[in-house]
mmCIF file with all atom_site columns, C-alpha atoms in Angstrom:
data_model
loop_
_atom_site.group_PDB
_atom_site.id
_atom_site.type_symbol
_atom_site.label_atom_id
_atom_site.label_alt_id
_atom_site.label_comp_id
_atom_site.label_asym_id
_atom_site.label_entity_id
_atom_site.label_seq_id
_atom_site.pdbx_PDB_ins_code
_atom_site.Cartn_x
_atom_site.Cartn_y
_atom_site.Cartn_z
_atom_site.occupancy
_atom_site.B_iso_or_equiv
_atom_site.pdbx_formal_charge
_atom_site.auth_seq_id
_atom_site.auth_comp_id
_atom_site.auth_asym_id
_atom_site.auth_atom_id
_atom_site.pdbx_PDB_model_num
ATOM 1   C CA . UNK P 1 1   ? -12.389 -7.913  -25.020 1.00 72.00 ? 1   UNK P CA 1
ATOM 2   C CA . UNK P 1 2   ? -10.839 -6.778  -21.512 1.00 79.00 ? 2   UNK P CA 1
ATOM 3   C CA . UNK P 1 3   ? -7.197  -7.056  -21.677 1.00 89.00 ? 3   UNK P CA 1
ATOM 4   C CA . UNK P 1 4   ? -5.304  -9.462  -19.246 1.00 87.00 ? 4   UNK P CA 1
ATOM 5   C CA . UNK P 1 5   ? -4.389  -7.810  -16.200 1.00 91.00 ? 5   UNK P CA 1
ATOM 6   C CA . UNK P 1 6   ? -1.749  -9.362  -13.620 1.00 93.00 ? 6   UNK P CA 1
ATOM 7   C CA . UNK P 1 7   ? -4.374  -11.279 -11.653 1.00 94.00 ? 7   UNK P CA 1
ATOM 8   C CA . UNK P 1 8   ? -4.836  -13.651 -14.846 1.00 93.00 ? 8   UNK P CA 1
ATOM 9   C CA . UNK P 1 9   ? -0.903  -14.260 -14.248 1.00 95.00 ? 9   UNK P CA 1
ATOM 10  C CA . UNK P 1 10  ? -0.985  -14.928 -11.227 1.00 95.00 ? 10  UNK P CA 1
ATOM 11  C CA . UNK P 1 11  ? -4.468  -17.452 -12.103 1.00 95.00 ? 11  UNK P CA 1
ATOM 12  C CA . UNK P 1 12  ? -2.384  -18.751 -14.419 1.00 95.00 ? 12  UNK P CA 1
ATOM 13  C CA . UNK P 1 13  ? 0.475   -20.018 -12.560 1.00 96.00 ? 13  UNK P CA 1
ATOM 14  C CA . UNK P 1 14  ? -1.790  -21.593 -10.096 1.00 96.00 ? 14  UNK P CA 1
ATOM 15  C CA . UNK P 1 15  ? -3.906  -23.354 -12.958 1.00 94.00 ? 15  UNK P CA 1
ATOM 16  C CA . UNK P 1 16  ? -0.482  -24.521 -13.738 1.00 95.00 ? 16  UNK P CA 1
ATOM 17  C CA . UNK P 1 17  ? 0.848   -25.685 -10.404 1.00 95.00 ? 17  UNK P CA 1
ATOM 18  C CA . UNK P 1 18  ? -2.351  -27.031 -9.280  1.00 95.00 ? 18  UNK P CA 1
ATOM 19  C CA . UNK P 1 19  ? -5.235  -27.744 -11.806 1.00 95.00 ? 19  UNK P CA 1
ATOM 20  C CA . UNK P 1 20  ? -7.242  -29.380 -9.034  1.00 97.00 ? 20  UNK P CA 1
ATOM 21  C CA . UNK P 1 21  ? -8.233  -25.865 -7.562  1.00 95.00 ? 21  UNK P CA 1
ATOM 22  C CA . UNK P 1 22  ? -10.959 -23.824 -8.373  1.00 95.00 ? 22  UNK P CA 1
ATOM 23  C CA . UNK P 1 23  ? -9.613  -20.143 -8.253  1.00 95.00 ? 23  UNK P CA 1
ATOM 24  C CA . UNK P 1 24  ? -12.706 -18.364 -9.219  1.00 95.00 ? 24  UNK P CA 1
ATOM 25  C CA . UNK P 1 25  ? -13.005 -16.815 -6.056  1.00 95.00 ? 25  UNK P CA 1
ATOM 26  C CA . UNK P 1 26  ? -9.644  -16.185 -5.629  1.00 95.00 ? 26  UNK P CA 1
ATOM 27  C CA . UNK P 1 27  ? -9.524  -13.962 -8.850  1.00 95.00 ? 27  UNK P CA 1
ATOM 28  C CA . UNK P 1 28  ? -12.579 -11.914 -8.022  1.00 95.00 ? 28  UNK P CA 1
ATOM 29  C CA . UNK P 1 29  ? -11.046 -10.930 -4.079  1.00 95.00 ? 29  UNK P CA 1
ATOM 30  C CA . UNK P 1 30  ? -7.953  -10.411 -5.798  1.00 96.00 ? 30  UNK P CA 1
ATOM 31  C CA . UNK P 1 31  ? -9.169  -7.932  -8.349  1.00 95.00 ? 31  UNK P CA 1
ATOM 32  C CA . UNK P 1 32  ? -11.121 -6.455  -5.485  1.00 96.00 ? 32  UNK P CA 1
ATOM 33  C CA . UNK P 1 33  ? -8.322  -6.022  -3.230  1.00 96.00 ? 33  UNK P CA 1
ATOM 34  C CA . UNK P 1 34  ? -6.293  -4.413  -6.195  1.00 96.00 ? 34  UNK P CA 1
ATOM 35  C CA . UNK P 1 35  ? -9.394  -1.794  -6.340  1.00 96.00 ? 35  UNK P CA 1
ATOM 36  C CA . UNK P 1 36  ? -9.628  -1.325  -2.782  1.00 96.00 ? 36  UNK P CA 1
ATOM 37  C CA . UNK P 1 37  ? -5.905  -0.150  -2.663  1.00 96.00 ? 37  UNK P CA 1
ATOM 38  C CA . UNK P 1 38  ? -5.659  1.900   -5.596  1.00 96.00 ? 38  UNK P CA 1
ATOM 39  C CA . UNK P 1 39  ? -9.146  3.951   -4.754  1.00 97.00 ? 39  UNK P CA 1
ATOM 40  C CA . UNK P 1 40  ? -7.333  4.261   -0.931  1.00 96.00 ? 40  UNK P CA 1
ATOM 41  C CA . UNK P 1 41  ? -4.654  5.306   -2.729  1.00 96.00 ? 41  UNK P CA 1
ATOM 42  C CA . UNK P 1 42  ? -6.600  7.900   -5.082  1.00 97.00 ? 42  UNK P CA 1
ATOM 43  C CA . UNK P 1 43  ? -8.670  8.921   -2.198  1.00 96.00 ? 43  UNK P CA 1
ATOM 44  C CA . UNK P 1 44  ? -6.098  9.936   0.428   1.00 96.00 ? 44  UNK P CA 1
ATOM 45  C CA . UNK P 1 45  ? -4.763  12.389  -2.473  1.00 97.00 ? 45  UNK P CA 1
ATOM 46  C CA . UNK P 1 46  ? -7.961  14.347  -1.788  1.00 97.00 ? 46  UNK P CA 1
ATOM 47  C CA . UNK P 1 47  ? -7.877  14.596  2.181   1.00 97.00 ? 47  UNK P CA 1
ATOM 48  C CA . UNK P 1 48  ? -3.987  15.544  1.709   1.00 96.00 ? 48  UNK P CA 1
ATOM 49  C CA . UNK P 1 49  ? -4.572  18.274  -0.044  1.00 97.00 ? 49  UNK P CA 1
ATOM 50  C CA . UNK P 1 50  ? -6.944  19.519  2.749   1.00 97.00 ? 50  UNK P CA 1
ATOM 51  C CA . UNK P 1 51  ? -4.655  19.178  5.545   1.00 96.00 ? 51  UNK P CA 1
ATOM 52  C CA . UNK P 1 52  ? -6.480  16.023  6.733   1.00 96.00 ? 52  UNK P CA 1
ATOM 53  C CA . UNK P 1 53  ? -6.287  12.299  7.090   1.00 93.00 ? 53  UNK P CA 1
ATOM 54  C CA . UNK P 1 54  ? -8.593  9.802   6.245   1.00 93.00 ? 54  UNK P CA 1
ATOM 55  C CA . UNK P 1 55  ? -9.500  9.221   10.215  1.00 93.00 ? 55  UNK P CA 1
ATOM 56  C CA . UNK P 1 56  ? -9.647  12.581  10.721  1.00 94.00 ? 56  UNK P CA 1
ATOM 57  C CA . UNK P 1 57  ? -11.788 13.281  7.925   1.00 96.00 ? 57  UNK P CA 1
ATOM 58  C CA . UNK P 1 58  ? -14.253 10.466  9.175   1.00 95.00 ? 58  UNK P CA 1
ATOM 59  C CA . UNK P 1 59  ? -15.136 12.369  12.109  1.00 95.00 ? 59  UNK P CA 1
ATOM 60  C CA . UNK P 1 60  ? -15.523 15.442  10.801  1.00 97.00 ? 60  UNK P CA 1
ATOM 61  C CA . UNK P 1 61  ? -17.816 14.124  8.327   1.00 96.00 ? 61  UNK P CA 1
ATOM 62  C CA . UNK P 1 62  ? -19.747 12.038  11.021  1.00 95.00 ? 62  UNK P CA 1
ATOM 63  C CA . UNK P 1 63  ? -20.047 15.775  12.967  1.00 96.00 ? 63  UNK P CA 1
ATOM 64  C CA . UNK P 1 64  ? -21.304 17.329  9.569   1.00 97.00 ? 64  UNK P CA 1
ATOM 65  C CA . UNK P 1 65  ? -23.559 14.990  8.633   1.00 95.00 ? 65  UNK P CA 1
ATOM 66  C CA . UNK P 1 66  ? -25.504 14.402  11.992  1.00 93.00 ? 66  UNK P CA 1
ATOM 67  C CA . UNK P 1 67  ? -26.860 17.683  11.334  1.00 93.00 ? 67  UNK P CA 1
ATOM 68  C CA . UNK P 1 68  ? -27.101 21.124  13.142  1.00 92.00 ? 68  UNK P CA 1
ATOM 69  C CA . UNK P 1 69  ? -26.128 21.325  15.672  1.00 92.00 ? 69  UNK P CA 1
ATOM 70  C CA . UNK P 1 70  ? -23.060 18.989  14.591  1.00 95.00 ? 70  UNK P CA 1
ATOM 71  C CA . UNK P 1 71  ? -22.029 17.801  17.632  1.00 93.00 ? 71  UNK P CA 1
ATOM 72  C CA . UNK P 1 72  ? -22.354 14.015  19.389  1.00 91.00 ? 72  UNK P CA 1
ATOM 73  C CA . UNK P 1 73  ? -20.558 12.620  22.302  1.00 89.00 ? 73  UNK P CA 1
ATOM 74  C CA . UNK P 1 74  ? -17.716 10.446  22.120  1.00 88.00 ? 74  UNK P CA 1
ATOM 75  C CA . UNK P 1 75  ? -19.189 7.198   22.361  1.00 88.00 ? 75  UNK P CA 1
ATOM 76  C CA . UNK P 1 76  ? -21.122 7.177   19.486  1.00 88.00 ? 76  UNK P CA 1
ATOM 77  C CA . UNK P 1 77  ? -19.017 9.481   17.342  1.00 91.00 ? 77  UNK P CA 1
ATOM 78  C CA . UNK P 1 78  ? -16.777 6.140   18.393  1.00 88.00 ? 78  UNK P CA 1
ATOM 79  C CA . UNK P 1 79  ? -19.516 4.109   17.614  1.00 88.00 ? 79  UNK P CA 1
ATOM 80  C CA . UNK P 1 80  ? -19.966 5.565   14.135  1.00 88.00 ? 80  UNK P CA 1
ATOM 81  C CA . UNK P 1 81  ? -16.638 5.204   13.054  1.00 90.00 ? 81  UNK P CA 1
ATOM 82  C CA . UNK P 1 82  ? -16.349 1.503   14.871  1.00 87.00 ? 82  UNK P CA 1
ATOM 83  C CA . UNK P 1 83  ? -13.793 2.896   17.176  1.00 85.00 ? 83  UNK P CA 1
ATOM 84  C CA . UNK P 1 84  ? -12.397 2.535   19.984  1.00 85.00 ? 84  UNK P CA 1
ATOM 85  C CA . UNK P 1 85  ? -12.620 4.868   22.751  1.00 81.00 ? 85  UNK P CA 1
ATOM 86  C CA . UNK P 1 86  ? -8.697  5.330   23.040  1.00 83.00 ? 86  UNK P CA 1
ATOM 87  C CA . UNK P 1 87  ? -8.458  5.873   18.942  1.00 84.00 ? 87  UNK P CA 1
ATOM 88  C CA . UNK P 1 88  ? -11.263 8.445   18.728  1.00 85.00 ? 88  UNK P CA 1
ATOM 89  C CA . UNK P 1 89  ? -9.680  10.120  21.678  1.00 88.00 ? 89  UNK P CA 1
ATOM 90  C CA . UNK P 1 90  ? -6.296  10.452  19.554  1.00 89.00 ? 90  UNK P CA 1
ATOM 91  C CA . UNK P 1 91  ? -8.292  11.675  16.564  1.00 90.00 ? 91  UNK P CA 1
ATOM 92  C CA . UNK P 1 92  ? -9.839  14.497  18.899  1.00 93.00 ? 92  UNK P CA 1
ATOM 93  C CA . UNK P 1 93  ? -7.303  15.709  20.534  1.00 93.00 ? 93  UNK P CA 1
ATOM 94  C CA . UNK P 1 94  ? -5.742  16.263  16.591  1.00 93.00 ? 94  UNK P CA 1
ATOM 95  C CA . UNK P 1 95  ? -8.706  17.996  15.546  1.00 96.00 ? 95  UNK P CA 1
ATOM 96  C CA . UNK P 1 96  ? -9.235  20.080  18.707  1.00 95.00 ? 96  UNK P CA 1
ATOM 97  C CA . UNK P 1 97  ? -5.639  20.810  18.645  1.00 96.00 ? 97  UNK P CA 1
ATOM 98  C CA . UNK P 1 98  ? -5.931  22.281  15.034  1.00 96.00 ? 98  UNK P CA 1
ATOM 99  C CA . UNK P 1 99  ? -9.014  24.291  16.116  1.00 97.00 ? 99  UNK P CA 1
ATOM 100 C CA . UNK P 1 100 ? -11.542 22.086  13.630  1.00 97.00 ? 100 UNK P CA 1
ATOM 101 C CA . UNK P 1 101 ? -13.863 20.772  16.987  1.00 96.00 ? 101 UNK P CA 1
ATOM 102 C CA . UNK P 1 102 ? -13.997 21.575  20.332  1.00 95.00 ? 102 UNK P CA 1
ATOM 103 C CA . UNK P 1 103 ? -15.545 19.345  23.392  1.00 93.00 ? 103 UNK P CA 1
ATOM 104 C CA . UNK P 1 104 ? -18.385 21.298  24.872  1.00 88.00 ? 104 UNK P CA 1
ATOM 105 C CA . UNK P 1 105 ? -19.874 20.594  28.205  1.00 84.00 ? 105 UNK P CA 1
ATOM 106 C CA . UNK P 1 106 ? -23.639 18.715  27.733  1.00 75.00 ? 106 UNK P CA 1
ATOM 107 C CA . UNK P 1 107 ? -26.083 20.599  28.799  1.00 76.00 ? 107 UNK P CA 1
ATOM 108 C CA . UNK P 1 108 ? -28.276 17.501  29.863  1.00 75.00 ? 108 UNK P CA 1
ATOM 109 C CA . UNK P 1 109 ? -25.725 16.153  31.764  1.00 74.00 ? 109 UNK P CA 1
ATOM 110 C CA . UNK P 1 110 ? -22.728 18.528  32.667  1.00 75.00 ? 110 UNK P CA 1
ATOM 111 C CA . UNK P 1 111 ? -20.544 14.967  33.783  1.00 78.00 ? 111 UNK P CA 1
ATOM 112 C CA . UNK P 1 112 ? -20.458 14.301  30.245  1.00 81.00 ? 112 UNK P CA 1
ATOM 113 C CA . UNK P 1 113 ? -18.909 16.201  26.832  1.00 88.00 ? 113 UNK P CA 1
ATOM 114 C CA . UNK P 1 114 ? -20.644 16.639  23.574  1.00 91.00 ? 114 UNK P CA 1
ATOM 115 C CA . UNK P 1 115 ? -17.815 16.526  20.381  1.00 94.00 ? 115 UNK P CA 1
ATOM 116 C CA . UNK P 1 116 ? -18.939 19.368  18.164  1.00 95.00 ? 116 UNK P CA 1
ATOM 117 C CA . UNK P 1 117 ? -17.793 20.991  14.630  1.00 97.00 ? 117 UNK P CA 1
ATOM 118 C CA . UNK P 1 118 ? -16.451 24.353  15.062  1.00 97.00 ? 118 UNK P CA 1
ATOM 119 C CA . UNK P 1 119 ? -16.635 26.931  11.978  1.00 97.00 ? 119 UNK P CA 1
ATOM 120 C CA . UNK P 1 120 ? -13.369 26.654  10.485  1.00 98.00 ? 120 UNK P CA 1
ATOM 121 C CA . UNK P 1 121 ? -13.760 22.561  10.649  1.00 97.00 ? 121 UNK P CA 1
ATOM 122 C CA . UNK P 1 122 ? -17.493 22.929  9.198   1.00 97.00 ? 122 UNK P CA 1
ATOM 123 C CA . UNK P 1 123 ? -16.170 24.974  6.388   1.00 98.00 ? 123 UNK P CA 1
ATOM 124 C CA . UNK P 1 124 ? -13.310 22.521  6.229   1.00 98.00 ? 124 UNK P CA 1
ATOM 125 C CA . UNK P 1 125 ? -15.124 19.384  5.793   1.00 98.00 ? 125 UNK P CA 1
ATOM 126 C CA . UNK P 1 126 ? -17.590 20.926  3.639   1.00 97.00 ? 126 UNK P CA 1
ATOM 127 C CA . UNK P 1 127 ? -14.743 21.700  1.455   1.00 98.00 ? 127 UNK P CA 1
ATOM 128 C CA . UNK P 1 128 ? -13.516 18.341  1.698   1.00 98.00 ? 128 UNK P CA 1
ATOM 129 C CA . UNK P 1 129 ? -16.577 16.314  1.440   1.00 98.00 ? 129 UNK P CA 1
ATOM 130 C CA . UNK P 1 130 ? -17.403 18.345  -2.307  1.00 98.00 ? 130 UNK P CA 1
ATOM 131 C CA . UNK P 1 131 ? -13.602 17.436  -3.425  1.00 98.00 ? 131 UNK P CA 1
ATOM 132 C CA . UNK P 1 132 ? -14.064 13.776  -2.377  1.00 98.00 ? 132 UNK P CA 1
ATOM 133 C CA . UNK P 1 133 ? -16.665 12.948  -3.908  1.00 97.00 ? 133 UNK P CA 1
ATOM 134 C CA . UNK P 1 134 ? -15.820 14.830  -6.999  1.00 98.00 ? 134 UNK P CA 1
ATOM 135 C CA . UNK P 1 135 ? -13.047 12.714  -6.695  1.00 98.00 ? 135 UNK P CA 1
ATOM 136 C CA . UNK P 1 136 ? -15.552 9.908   -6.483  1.00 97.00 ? 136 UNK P CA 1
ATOM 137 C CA . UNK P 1 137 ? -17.386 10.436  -9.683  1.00 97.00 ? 137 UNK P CA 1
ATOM 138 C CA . UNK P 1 138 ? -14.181 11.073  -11.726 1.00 97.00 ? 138 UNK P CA 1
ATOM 139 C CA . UNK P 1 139 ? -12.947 7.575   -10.542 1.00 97.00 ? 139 UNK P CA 1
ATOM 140 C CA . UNK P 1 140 ? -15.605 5.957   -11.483 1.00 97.00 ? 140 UNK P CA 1
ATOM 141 C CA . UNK P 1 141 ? -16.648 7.533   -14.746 1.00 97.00 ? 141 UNK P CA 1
ATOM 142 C CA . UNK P 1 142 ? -14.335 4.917   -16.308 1.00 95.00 ? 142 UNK P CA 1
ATOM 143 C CA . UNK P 1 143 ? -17.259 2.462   -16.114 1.00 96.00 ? 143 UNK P CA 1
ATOM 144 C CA . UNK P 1 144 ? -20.737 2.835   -18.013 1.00 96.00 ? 144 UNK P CA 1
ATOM 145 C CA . UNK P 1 145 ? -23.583 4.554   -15.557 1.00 97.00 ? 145 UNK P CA 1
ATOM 146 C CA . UNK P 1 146 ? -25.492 0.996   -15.928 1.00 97.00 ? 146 UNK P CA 1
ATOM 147 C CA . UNK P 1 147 ? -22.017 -0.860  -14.978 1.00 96.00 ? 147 UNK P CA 1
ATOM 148 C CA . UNK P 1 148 ? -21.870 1.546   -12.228 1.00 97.00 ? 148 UNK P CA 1
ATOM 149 C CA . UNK P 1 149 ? -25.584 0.714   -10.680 1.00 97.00 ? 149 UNK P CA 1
ATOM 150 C CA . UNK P 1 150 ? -25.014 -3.102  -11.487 1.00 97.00 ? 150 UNK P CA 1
ATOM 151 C CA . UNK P 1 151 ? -21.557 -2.612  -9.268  1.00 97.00 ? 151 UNK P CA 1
ATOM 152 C CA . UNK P 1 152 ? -23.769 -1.196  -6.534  1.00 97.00 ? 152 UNK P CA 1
ATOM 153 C CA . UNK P 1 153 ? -26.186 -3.775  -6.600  1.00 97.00 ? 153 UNK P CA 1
ATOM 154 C CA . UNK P 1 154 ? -23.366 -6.781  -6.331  1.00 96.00 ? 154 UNK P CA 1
ATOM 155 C CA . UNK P 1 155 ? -21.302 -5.072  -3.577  1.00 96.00 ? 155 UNK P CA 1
ATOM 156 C CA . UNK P 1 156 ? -24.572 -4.495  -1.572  1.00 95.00 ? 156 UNK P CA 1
ATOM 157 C CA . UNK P 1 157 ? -25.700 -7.946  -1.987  1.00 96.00 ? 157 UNK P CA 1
ATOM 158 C CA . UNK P 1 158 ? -21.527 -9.351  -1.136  1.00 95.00 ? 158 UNK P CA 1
ATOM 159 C CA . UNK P 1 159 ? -22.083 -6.984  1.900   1.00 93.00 ? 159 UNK P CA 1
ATOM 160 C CA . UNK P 1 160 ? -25.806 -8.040  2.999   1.00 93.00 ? 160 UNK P CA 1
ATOM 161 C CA . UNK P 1 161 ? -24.183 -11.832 2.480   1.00 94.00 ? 161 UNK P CA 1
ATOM 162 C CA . UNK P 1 162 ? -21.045 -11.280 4.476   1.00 92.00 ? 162 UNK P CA 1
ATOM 163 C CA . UNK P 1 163 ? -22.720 -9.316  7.567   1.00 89.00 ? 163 UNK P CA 1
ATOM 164 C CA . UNK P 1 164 ? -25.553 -11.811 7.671   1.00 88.00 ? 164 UNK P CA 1
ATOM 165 C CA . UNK P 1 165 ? -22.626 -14.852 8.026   1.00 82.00 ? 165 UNK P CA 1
ATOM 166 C CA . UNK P 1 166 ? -20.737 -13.031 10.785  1.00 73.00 ? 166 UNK P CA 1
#
């Protein structure tokens, strides 16, 4: 038996005050929404600790993960992260600033800049990116590895659903 949590209260009062609605929905988003914050919440701990923040993180981990040799230009590192220009500009300037990526000129086109990893933010976000999802795991070992997969499956079907109504 799952205990009562404060979204039943809240269901509650508005089975009370009107009977007439159906709040199924409304009790699922609101559960959600309570997990969304407190995994924000339990997530940002992680990119503290490394000196980052969760935007700046992003785009490191966009660099890393785009393989050697790490580096895009600005409009689709942008693009990635759905961006816009003037906010990924920010974010670089903070990252080149603190030595973790540097803007290169493109050798295809010398107009243009590619966005690129430098060591010290490589080793960073590798650091980071083994921490966070370490972090991950450990909060979400409090469900059963089938609960876990069946999770997956609903939130990628809720996703699939949502994009394809947009």
């Amino acid at each position: 038996m799952v205990e009562p949590d404060a979204v039943d209260a809240i269901e509650a009062q508005w089975r009370r005050e009107r009977p007439d609605l159906d709040l199924a929905a409304m009790a699922i988003i609101g559960r959600l929404s309570r997990v969304a914050a407190v995994l924000a919440r339990e997530i940002e701990v992680v990119f503290t600790a490394h000196g980052l923040q969760r935007g700046e993180f992003d785009v490191l981990a966009a660099l890393r993960r785009c393989g050697e040799p790490f580096a895009l230009n600005p409009s689709a590192l942008a693009d990635t992260l759905m961006l816009s220009r003037a906010g990924m500009t920010g974010r670089l300037d903070r990252l080149e600033q603190a030595g973790l990526v540097r803007r290169d000129a493109d050798a295809a086109d010398r107009r243009a800049i590619k966005v690129a990893l430098t060591e010290q933010g490589r080793a960073l976000v590798d650091r980071a990116v083994r921490a966070h999802t370490e972090n991950e795991t450990r909060l979400l070992a409090v469900l059963p590895a089938a609960d876990r997969r069946e999770l997956d499956r609903i939130a990628r079907a809720l996703l699939a659903g949502l994009a394809a109504a947009d």
